[in-house]
Every structure is written in C-alpha cells, then in structure tokens.
Short mmCIF file of C-alpha atoms in Angstrom, two decimals:
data_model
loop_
_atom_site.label_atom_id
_atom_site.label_comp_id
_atom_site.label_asym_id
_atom_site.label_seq_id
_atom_site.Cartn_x
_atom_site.Cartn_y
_atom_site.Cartn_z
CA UNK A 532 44.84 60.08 147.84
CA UNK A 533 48.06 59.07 146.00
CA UNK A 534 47.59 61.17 143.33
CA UNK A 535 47.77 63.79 145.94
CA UNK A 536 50.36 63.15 147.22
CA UNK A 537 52.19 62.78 143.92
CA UNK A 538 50.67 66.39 143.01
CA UNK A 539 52.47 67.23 145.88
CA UNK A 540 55.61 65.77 145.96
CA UNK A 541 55.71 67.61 142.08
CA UNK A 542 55.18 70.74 143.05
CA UNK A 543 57.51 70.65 146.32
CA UNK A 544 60.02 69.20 143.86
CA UNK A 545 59.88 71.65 141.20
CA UNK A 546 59.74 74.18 143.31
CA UNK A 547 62.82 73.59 145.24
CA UNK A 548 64.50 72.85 142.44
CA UNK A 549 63.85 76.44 141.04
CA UNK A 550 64.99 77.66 144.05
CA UNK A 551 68.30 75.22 143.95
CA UNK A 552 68.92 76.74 140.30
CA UNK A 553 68.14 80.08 141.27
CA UNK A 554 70.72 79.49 144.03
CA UNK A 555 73.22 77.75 141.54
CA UNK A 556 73.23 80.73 139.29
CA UNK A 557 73.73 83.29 141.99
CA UNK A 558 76.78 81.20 142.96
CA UNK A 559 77.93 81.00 139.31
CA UNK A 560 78.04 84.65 138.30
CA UNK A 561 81.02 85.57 140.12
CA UNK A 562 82.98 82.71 138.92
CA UNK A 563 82.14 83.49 135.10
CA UNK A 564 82.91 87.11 136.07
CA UNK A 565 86.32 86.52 137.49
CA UNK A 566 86.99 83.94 134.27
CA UNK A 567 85.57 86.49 132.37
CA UNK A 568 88.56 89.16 133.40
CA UNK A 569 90.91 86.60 133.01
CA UNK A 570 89.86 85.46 129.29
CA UNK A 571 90.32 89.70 128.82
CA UNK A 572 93.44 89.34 130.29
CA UNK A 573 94.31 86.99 127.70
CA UNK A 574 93.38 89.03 125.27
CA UNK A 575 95.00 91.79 126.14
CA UNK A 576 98.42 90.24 125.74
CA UNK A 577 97.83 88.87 122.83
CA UNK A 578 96.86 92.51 121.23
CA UNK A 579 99.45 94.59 122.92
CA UNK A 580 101.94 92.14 123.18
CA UNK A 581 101.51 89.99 120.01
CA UNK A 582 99.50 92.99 118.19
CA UNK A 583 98.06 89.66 117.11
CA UNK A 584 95.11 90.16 114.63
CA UNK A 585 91.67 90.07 116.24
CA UNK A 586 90.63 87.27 114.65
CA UNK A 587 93.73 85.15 115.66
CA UNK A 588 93.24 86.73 118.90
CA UNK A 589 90.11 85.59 119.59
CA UNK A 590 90.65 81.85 118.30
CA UNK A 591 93.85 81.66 120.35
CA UNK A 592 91.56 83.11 123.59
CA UNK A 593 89.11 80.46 122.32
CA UNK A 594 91.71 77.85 122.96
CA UNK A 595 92.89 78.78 126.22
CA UNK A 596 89.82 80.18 128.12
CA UNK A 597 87.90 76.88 129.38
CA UNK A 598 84.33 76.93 129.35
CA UNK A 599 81.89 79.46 128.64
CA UNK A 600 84.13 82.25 128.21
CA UNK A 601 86.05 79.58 125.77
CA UNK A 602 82.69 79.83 123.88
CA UNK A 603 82.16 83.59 123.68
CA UNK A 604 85.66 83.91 121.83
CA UNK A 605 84.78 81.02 119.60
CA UNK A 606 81.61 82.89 118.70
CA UNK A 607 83.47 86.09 118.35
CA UNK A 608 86.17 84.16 116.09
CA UNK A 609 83.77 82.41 114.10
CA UNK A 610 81.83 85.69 113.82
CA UNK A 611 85.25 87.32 112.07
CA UNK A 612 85.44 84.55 109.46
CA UNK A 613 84.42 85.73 106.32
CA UNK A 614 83.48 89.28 108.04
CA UNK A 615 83.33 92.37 104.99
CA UNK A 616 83.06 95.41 106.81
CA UNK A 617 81.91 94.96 110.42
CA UNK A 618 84.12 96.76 112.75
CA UNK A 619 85.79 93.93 115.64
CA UNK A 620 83.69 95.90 118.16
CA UNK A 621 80.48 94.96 116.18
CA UNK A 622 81.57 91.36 115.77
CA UNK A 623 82.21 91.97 119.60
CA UNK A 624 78.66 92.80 120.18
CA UNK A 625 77.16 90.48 118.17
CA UNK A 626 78.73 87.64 120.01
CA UNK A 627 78.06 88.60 123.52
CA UNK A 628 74.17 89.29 122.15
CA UNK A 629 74.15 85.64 120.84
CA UNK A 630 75.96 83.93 123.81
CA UNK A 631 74.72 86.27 127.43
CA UNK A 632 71.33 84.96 127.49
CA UNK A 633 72.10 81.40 128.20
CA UNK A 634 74.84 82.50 130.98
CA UNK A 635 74.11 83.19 134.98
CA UNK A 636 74.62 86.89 133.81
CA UNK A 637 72.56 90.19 134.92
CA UNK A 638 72.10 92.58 131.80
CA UNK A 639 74.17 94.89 133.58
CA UNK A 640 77.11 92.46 133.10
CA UNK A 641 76.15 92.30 129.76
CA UNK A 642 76.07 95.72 129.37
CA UNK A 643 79.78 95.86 130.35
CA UNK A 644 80.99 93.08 128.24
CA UNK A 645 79.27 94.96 125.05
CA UNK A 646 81.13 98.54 126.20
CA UNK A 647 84.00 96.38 125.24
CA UNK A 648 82.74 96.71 121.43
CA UNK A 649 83.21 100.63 121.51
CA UNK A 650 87.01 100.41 120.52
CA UNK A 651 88.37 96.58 120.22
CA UNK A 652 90.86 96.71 117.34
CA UNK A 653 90.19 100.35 116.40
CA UNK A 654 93.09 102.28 118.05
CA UNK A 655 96.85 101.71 118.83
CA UNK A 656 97.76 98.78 121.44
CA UNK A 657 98.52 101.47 124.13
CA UNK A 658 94.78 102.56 123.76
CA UNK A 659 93.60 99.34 123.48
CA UNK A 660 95.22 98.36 126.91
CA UNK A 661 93.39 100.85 128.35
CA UNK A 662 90.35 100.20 127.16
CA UNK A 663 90.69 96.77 127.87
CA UNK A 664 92.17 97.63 132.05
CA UNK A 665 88.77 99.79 131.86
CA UNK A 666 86.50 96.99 131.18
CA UNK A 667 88.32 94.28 133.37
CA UNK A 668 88.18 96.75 136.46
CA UNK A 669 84.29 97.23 136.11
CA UNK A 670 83.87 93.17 135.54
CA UNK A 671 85.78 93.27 138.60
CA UNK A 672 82.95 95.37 140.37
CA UNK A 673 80.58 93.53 139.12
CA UNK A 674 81.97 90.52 140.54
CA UNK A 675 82.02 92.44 143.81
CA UNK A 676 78.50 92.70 143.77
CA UNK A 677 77.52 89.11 142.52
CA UNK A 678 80.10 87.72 145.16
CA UNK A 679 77.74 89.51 148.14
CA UNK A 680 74.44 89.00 146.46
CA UNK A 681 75.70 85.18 146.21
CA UNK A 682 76.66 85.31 150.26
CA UNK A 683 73.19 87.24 151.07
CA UNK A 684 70.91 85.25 148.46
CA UNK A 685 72.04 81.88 147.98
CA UNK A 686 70.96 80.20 151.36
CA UNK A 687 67.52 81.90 151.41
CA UNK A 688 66.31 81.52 147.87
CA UNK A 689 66.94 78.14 148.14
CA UNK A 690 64.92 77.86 151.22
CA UNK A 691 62.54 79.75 149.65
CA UNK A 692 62.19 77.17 146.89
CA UNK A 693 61.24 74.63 149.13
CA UNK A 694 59.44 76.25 151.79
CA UNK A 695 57.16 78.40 148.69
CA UNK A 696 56.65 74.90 147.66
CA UNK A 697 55.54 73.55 150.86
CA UNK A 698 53.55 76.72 151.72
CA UNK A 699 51.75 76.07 148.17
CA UNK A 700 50.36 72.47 148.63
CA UNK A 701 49.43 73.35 152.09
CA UNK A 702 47.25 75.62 150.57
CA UNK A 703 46.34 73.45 147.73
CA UNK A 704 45.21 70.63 150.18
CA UNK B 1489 87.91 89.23 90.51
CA UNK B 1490 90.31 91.10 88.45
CA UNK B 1491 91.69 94.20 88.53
CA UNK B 1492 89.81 97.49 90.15
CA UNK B 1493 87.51 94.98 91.54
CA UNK B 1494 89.87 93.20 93.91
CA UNK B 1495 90.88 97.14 94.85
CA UNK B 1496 87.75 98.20 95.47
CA UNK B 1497 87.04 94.96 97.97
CA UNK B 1498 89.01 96.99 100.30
CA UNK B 1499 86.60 100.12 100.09
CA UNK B 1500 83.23 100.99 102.19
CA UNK B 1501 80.79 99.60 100.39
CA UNK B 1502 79.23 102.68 98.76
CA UNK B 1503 82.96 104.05 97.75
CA UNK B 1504 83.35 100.39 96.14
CA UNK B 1505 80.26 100.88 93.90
CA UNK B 1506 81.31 104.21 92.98
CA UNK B 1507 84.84 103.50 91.86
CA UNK B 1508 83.45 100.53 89.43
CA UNK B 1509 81.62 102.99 87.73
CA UNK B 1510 84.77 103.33 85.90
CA UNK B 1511 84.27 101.98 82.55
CA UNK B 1512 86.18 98.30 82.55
CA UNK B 1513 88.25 99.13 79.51
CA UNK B 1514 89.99 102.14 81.41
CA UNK B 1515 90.68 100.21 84.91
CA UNK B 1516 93.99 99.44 83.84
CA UNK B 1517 94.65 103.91 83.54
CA UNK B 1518 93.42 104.14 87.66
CA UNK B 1519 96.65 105.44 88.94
CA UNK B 1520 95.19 106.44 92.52
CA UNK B 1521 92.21 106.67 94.33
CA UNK B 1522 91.68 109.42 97.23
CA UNK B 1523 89.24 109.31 99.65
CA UNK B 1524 89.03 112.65 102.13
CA UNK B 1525 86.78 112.86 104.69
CA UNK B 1526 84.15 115.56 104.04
CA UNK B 1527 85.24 116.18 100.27
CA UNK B 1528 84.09 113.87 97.00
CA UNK B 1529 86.15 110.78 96.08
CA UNK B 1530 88.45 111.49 93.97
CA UNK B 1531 90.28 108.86 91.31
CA UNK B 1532 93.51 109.95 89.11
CA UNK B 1533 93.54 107.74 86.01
CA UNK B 1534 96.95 108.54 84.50
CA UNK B 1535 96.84 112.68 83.89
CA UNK B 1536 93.26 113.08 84.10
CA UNK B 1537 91.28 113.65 87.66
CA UNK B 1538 88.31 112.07 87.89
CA UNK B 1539 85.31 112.35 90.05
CA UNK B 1540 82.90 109.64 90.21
CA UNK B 1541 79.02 110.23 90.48
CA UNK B 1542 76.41 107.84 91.83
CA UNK B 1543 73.07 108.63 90.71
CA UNK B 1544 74.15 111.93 89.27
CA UNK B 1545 75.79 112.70 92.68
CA UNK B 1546 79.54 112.94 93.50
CA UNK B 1547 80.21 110.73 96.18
CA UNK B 1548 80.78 112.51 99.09
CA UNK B 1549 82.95 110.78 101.45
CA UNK B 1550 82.64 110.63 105.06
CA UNK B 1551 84.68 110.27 107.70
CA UNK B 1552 82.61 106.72 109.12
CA UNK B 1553 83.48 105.59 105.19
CA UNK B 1554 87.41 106.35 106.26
CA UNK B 1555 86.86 104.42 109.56
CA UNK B 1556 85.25 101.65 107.86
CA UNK B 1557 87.85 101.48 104.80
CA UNK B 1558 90.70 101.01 107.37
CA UNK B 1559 88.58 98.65 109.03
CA UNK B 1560 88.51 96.33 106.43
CA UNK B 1561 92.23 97.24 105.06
CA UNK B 1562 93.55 95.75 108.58
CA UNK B 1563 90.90 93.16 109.61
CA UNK B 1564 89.99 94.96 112.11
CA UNK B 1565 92.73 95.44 114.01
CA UNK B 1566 94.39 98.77 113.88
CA UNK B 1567 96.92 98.18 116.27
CA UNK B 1568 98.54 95.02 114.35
CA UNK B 1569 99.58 98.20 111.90
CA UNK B 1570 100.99 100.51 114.48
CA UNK B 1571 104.10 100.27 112.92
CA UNK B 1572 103.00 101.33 109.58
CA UNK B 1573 100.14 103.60 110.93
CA UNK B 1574 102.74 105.58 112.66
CA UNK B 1575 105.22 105.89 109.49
CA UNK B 1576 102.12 106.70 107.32
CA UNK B 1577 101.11 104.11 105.51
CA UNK B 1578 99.35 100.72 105.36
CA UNK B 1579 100.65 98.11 102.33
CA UNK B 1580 97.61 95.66 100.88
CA UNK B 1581 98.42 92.67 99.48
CA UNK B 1582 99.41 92.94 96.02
CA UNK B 1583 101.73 95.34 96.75
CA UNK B 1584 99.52 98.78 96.80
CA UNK B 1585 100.14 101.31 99.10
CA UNK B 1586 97.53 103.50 101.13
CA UNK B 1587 99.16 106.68 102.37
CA UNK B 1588 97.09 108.36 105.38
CA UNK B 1589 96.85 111.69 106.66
CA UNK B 1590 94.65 113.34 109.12
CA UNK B 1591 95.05 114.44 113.23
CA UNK B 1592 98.32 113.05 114.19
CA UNK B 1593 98.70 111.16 117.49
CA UNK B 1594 102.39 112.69 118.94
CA UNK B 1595 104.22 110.90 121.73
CA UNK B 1596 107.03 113.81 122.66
CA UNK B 1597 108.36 114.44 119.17
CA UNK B 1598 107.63 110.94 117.55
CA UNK B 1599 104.56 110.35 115.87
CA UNK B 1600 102.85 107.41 117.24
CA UNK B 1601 99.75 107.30 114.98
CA UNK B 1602 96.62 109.06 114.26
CA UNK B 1603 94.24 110.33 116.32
CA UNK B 1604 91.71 110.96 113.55
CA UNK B 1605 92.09 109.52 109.77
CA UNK B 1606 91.58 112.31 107.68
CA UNK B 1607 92.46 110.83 104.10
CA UNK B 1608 93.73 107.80 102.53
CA UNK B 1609 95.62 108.05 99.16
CA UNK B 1610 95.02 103.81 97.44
CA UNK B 1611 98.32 103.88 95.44
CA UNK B 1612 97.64 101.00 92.69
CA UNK B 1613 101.08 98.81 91.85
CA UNK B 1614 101.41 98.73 88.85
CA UNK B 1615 103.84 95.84 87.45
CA UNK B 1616 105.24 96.86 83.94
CA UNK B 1617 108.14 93.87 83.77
CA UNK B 1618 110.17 94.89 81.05
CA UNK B 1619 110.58 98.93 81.35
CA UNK B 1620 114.05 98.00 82.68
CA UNK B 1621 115.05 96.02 79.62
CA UNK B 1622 115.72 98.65 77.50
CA UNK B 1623 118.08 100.47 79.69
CA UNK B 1624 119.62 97.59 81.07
CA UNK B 1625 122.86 97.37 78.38
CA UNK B 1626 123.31 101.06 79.19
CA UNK B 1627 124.21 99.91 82.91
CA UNK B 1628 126.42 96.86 82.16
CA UNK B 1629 130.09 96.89 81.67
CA UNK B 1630 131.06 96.69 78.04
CA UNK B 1631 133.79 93.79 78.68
CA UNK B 1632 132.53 91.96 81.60
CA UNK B 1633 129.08 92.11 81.68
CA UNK B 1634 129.12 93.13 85.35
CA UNK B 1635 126.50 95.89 85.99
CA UNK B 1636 127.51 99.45 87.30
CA UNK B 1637 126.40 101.30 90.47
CA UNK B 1638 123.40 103.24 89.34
CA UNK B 1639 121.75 105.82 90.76
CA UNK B 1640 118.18 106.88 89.29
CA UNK B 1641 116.71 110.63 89.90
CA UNK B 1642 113.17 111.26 89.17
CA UNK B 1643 110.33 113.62 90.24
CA UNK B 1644 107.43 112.21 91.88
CA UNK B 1645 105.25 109.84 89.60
CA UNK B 1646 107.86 109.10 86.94
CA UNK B 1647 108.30 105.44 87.11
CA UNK B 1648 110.81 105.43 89.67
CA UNK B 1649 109.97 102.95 91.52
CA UNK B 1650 108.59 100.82 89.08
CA UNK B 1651 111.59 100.75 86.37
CA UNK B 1652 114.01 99.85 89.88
CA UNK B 1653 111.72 97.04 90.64
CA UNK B 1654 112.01 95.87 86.71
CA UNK B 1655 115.92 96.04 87.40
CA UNK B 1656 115.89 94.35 90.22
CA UNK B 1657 113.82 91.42 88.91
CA UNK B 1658 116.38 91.69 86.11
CA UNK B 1659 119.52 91.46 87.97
CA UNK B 1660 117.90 88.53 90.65
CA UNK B 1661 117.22 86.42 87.31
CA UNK B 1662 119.98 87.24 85.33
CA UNK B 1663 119.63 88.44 81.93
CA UNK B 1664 121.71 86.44 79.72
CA UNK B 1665 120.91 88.00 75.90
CA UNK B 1666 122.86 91.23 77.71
CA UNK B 1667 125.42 88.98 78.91
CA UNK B 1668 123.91 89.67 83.29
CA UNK B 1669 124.81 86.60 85.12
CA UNK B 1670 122.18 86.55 88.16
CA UNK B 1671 123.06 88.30 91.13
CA UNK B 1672 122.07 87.72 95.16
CA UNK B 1673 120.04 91.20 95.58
CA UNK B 1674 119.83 92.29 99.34
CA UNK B 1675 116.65 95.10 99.06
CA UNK B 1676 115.75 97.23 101.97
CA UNK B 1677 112.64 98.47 101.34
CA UNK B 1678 111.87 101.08 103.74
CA UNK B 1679 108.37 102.01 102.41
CA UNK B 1680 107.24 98.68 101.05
CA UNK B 1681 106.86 100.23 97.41
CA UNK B 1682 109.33 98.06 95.86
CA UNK B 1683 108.64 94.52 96.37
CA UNK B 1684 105.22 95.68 98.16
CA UNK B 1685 105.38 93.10 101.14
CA UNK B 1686 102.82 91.65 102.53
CA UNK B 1687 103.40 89.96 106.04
CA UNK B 1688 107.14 89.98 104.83
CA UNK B 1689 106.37 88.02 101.04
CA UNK B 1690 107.23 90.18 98.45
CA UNK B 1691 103.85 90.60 96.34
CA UNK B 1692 105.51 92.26 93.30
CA UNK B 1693 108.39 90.45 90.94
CA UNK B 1694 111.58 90.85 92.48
CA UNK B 1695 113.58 88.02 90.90
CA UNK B 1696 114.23 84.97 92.91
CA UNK B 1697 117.71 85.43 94.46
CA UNK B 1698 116.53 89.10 95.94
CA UNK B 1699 116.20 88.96 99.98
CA UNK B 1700 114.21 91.76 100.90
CA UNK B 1701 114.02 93.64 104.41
CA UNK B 1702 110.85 95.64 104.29
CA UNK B 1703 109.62 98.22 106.60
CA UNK B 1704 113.07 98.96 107.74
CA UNK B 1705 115.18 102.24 107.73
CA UNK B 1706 117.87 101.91 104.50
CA UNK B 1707 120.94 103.32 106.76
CA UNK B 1708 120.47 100.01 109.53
CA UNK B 1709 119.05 98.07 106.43
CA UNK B 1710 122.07 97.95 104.44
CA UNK B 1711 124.86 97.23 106.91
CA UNK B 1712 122.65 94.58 108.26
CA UNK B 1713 122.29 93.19 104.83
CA UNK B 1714 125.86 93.84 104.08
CA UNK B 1715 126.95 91.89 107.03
CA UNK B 1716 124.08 88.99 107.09
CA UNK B 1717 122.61 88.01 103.16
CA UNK B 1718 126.12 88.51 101.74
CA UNK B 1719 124.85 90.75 98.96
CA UNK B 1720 125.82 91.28 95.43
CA UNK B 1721 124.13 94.20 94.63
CA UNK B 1722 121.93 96.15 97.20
CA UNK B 1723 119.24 98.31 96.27
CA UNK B 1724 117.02 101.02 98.15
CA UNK B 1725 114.62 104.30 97.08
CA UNK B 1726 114.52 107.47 97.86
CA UNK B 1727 118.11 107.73 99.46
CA UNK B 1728 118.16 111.51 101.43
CA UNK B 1729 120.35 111.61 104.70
CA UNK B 1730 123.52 111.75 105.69
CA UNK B 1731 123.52 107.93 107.45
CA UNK B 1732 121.75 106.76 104.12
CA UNK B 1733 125.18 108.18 101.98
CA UNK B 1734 127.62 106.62 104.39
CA UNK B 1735 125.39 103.51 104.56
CA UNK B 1736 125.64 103.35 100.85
CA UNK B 1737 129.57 104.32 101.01
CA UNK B 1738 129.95 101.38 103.50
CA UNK B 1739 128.07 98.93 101.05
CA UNK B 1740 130.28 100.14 97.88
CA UNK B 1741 133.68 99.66 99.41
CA UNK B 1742 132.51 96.02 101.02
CA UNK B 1743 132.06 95.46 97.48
CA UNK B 1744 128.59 95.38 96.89
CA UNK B 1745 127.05 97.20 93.49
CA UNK B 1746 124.71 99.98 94.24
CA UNK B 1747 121.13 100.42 92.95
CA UNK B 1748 119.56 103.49 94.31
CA UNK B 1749 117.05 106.34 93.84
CA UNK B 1750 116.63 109.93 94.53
CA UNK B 1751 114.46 112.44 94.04
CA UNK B 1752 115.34 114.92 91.89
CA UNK B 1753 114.43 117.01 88.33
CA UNK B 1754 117.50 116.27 86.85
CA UNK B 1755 121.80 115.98 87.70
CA UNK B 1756 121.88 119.78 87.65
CA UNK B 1757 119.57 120.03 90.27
CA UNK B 1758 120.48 117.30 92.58
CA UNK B 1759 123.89 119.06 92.60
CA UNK B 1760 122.60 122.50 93.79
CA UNK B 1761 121.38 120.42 96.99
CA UNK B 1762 124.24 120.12 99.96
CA UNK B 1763 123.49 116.26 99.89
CA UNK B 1764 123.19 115.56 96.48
CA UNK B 1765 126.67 117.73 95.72
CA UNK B 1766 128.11 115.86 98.50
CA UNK B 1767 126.50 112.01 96.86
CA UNK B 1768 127.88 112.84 93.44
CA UNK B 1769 131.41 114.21 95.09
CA UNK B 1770 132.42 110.54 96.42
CA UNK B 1771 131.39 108.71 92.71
CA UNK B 1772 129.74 106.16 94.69
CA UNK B 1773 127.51 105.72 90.91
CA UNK B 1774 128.89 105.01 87.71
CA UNK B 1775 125.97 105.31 85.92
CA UNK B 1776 123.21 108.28 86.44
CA UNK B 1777 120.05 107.70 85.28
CA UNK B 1778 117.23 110.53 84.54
CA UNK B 1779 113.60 110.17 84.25
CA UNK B 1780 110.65 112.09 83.26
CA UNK B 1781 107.31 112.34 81.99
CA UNK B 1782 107.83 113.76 79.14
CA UNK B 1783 106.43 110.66 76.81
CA UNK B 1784 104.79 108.95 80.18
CA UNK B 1785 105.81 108.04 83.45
CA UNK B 1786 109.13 105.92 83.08
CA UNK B 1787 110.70 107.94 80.46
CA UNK B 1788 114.36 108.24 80.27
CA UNK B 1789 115.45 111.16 79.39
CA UNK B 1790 119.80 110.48 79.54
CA UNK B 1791 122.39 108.17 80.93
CA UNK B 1792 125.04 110.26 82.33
CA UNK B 1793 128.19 107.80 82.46
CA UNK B 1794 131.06 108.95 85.13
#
C-alpha cells in the first residue's frame, strides 16, 4: 500500500515537473530571443562603429551580454583564438552548433542565428550592418512567435503535466 | 619561422605549400608573390617569373583560395580594413604590402571597396640597411654637415623605396663618420611602404627620432606634421599633385629639409611632364638623385647637384 502510493506520488511528481519545465522553457525563449537581438546589437556597434576586430568584438560582447548570450560570444571568442583559416562566419557556426542545444531554443531559431555565419566579418561595415539589421529583425519574429506560443502553451502544458500524471496512476491503480 | 615561411602563414593552405617549394637557399630572391583568381600562382624572384607546381601541377588558384587568404590576412574581419581595402591595399606585419584588384565596390565616384577580390599582389619588404650609406656624403653639405633637400626619381622596382627608408633610418640616428648629427624625421607615409606600419608601429627601421603618420594623404600629412612634430626633415614617396608640390613648398620655406620621391626614368623626363617642369622650376631640391636597374634594383645612376 505505501509503496503505492509512493509509485504514485513519483510519477505525479515527475510528471508535473516535465510539464513545469516544458512550461519554463516556453516562457524562456522569448526572453533569450529578445537578449539575443540585443547582444547583436552590441555587436553591431562594435563592427561598424569600432570596426573592432571580430575577435575583440566578440570578447567585448562576451563581457557585456549577461547570461547565455554572454556564453555564445565567449564560445565564439574562444573559438577565434588561435583560429588559421576559418572564416568568422564558420567560427560563428561552430559556436552556435556547440552552445543551441542546451538553450530553450527551436531549431528554427537556430537556424537564424547560424544565417548570421554567411557574411560576419567578410564585407565592409555598411554591409555588415545590414546583414546584421537582417538577422535581428527575423530574431525579432521569432520572438513574436515564441511570445504567443508562451501565452497559448504555458498554462496548459503545465496542466497537462500534472493532470497526464494523474490520469496515468489512475490507470496504473 | 623564418623568412618565406612566416609569408606563407598568411596564404590558403594549399598556396602555402606551394610557395615553400621554393628551394630555401633562394627565399631570400622572392620579390613578389601573385595570386589571381582562375590563373596559376605566380612568384617573381628578382628578374625571373616563376611558377610553382605541386605534384607536377601548377597551382591553380581559385577564387575561395583569394577569399580565404584575405581571411586570414585580416583575422577575419574585412571591415576593420575598409580603409585600406578601399585605397587598395592591406599592410601585414613586417611591413609587406598586398595590393588587390578585382570588381570594385563604387559609392558615386569614390571607391569604397571591392565587391569581388580578383588578385592579390604579396609585396615582400625587403630591409637592405646600408644602401643609403654610400650616397649619403653626396647629400650632405660640404662645410656644415647639414643634409640637402633631395629628391629621388626612379621607375617602378628600383629600390626607391627601400634606399629612402635606409636614409631615413640614417638621418633619425645620425651618422656621425659623415659628420650627420641626428635629425627629428616627421614621415607621412601614405601607402605604408616606408616604415610598413602595422596598427600604427613602424615594422621596418626608421631610426628612432622619425614620427611617422601612416595611411594618410602627403598634402594634409605634411602641414599637419609641419605644424604638430616640429620636424627637421620630412619625408614622403611618390610625390604627383599639385597640393603635394605646394605641401612640400610650405614644408621647405617653414624650414624643414625635404626627402622625397617621384617616379620617373630619369631628370630629362620628369621635366617633359607639366608637374615635374613645374617641381624642378621652384628648386625646392638641392640634390637629384637617379636610380635604375641597370646593376640591380637600387642602383644609382647620377647625383645631379643644383
């Protein structure tokens, strides 16, 4: 009887917690995409601006974005240390391959943030702007989109975790 | 790493590898190396053309090797070299100069950069300290030691720039068995051949009282140095235009000694040109110099004293 009810008091738990996390991330996305644009942002000045080399670039956006996008420029600058060869859009995509996965992302978003590696640091500063405006307006779409999937989804899938949960001992009983 | 090595760092890999197949005992001959995209790569080792074959094969370069060259040459930041880019060239540490052609990027009538990098032309600096000794006593006052406005005229690839730099490291350190007291040397270097700048630190020997303003147009160059670094003698290449004379004219009668190049086969010829008749009219030069390659590049072929 009490190990019963431990077995399910575990799976109600873990269940709602999945849906809790589920929830959390949905709610996270946006954020991370508006920081996201802003760490660009920062970026951007620096290159047309300071026509600051990438590698200083990124360390200085490293330094000044908080958090996770703090991290992706780190990467990216650590990534351009001791680089022969690799174009800064490579280095680009290399560090938003090794860093996405562990972020409340969609591969779509990733997909944009990678587009990024098509021309950083391989045209003049007033191309690069534009480049860089280009990519910051479609993270700002795809913040649209995470912002209403995050007012439609966040409620219900964390219902979902603990009614699913619920619904699943009920039957296990 | 010595030598063609440390040159070829700043290739595409596969371009690298073929330029070392230069026998080591000739590196110190490579003169130029030219990559075009689309053609073989081509090295100049003093007179002689050479070609260089991997595997039997010439090397054909391509214009992704061109992309990735440039890559590396700026860290991978093309628009930190906009500047450059848009006069032409890029300058690599050490002092060598890459000159780049291809589909030009126009904004109205200025060039703002390229579009598409067609060719790059590695110019190696080459130091030779010393090639200005010899014609150093020629330039120097008999009595007082003080050295004379001097004007050099050269064709391309005759030492030009190389026996300037030598007299400008001479003059900045003084050279006391000719009886030169050091001078403070203001250099605008408009092309960033003669100290070979990089990130404003003059990579090649300039002498240590020389201030030099690189990148930056010799007309504004001078009367900024005139009025700001308080100059002894102020030196710039490849003088051509009307604001570079009256820059120069400006500089002589604030009482700074002139060191200056032009191109040019000989006096003869720079005076059938409007500018040149006009240059040697005002005397601005006590001392013409000539060079050619007659016995190698840096030869001098007469002092003409006026």
């Amino acid at each position: 009887m009490w190990l019963k009810l431990a077995g399910m008091l575990l799976v109600v738990g873990s269940s709602s917690a999945a849906g809790l996390t589920i929830a959390g991330q949905l709610r996270k996305r946006p954020q991370l995409l508006a920081a996201l644009q802003n760490g660009l942002q920062v970026l951007e000045t620096q290159i047309v601006f300071g026509a600051v080399p990438l590698a200083d670039a990124f360390l200085h956006c490293g330094a000044v974005n908080q958090g996770a996008v703090g991290e992706l420029f780190l990467l990216a600058a650590a990534k351009m240390q001791g680089n022969k060869g690799k174009t800064g859009g490579e280095v680009w995509q290399e560090a938003v391959e090794g860093w996405w996965r562990n972020q409340p992302l969609t591969p779509v978003d990733r997909e944009v943030l990678a587009s990024l590696g098509g021309s950083l640091g391989n045209s003049d500063r007033l191309d690069q702007a534009k480049h860089l405006a280009l990519i910051r307006q479609q993270l700002a779409q795809q913040e649209e989109v995470a912002r209403a999937a995050a007012r439609r989804y966040c409620r219900p899938v964390s219902y979902l975790g603990l009614l699913g949960g619920l619904a699943l001992t009920i039957l296990l009983l | 790493m010595r030598g063609l090595e440390k040159i070829a760092a700043w290739l595409a890999p596969n371009l690298a590898a073929a330029v070392l197949t230069v026998p080591p005992e000739r590196w110190p001959l490579v003169e130029e190396i030219r990559l075009r995209a689309g053609r073989p790569l081509q090295l100049r080792l003093g007179d002689e053309e050479m070609w260089p074959r991997l595997e039997g094969e010439p090397v054909l370069v391509t214009a992704e090797d061109i992309a990735r060259t440039l890559n590396i040459m700026t860290a991978a930041s093309i628009y930190a070299y906009e500047a450059e880019l848009s006069k032409g060239y890029l300058t690599l540490p050490g002092g060598h100069r890459v000159g780049i052609a291809g589909k030009v990027l126009r904004d109205g009538n200025k060039i703002r950069g390229f579009q598409h990098f067609g060719s790059l032309n590695i110019r190696l600096a080459r130091q030779y300290p010393g090639v200005g000794e010899k014609l150093l006593p020629q330039l120097l006052d008999k009595v007082t030691g003080r050295l004379h406005s001097t004007l050099i005229i050269s064709p391309p690839r005759c030492g030009k720039t190389t026996l300037l730099r030598d007299l400008v490291r001479l003059a900045s350190s003084g050279w006391p068995a000719a009886g030169l007291a050091p001078l403070t040397v203001g250099l605008v270097d408009e092309r960033s051949e003669i100290a070979g700048c990089y990130q404003g630190i003059p990579q090649l020997e300039v002498g240590p009282r020389t201030d030099v303003l690189d990148g930056c147009p010799k007309a504004e160059g001078l009367s900024m140095l005139i009025r700001t670094m308080g100059p002894e003698l102020v030196v710039c290449d490849e003088i051509g235009t009307a604001a570079d004379q009256q820059a120069l004219l400006e500089a002589a009668n604030s009482g700074a000694i002139l060191l200056a190049s032009i191109h040019g086969a000989g006096i003869n010829d720079l005076a059938r040109r409007p500018f040149g008749r006009e240059l040697l009219a005002l005397r601005l030069f006590q001392r013409i110099v000539v060079l050619s390659r007659r016995e190698g590049p840096g030869t001098v072929e007469k002092v003409y004293l006026r």
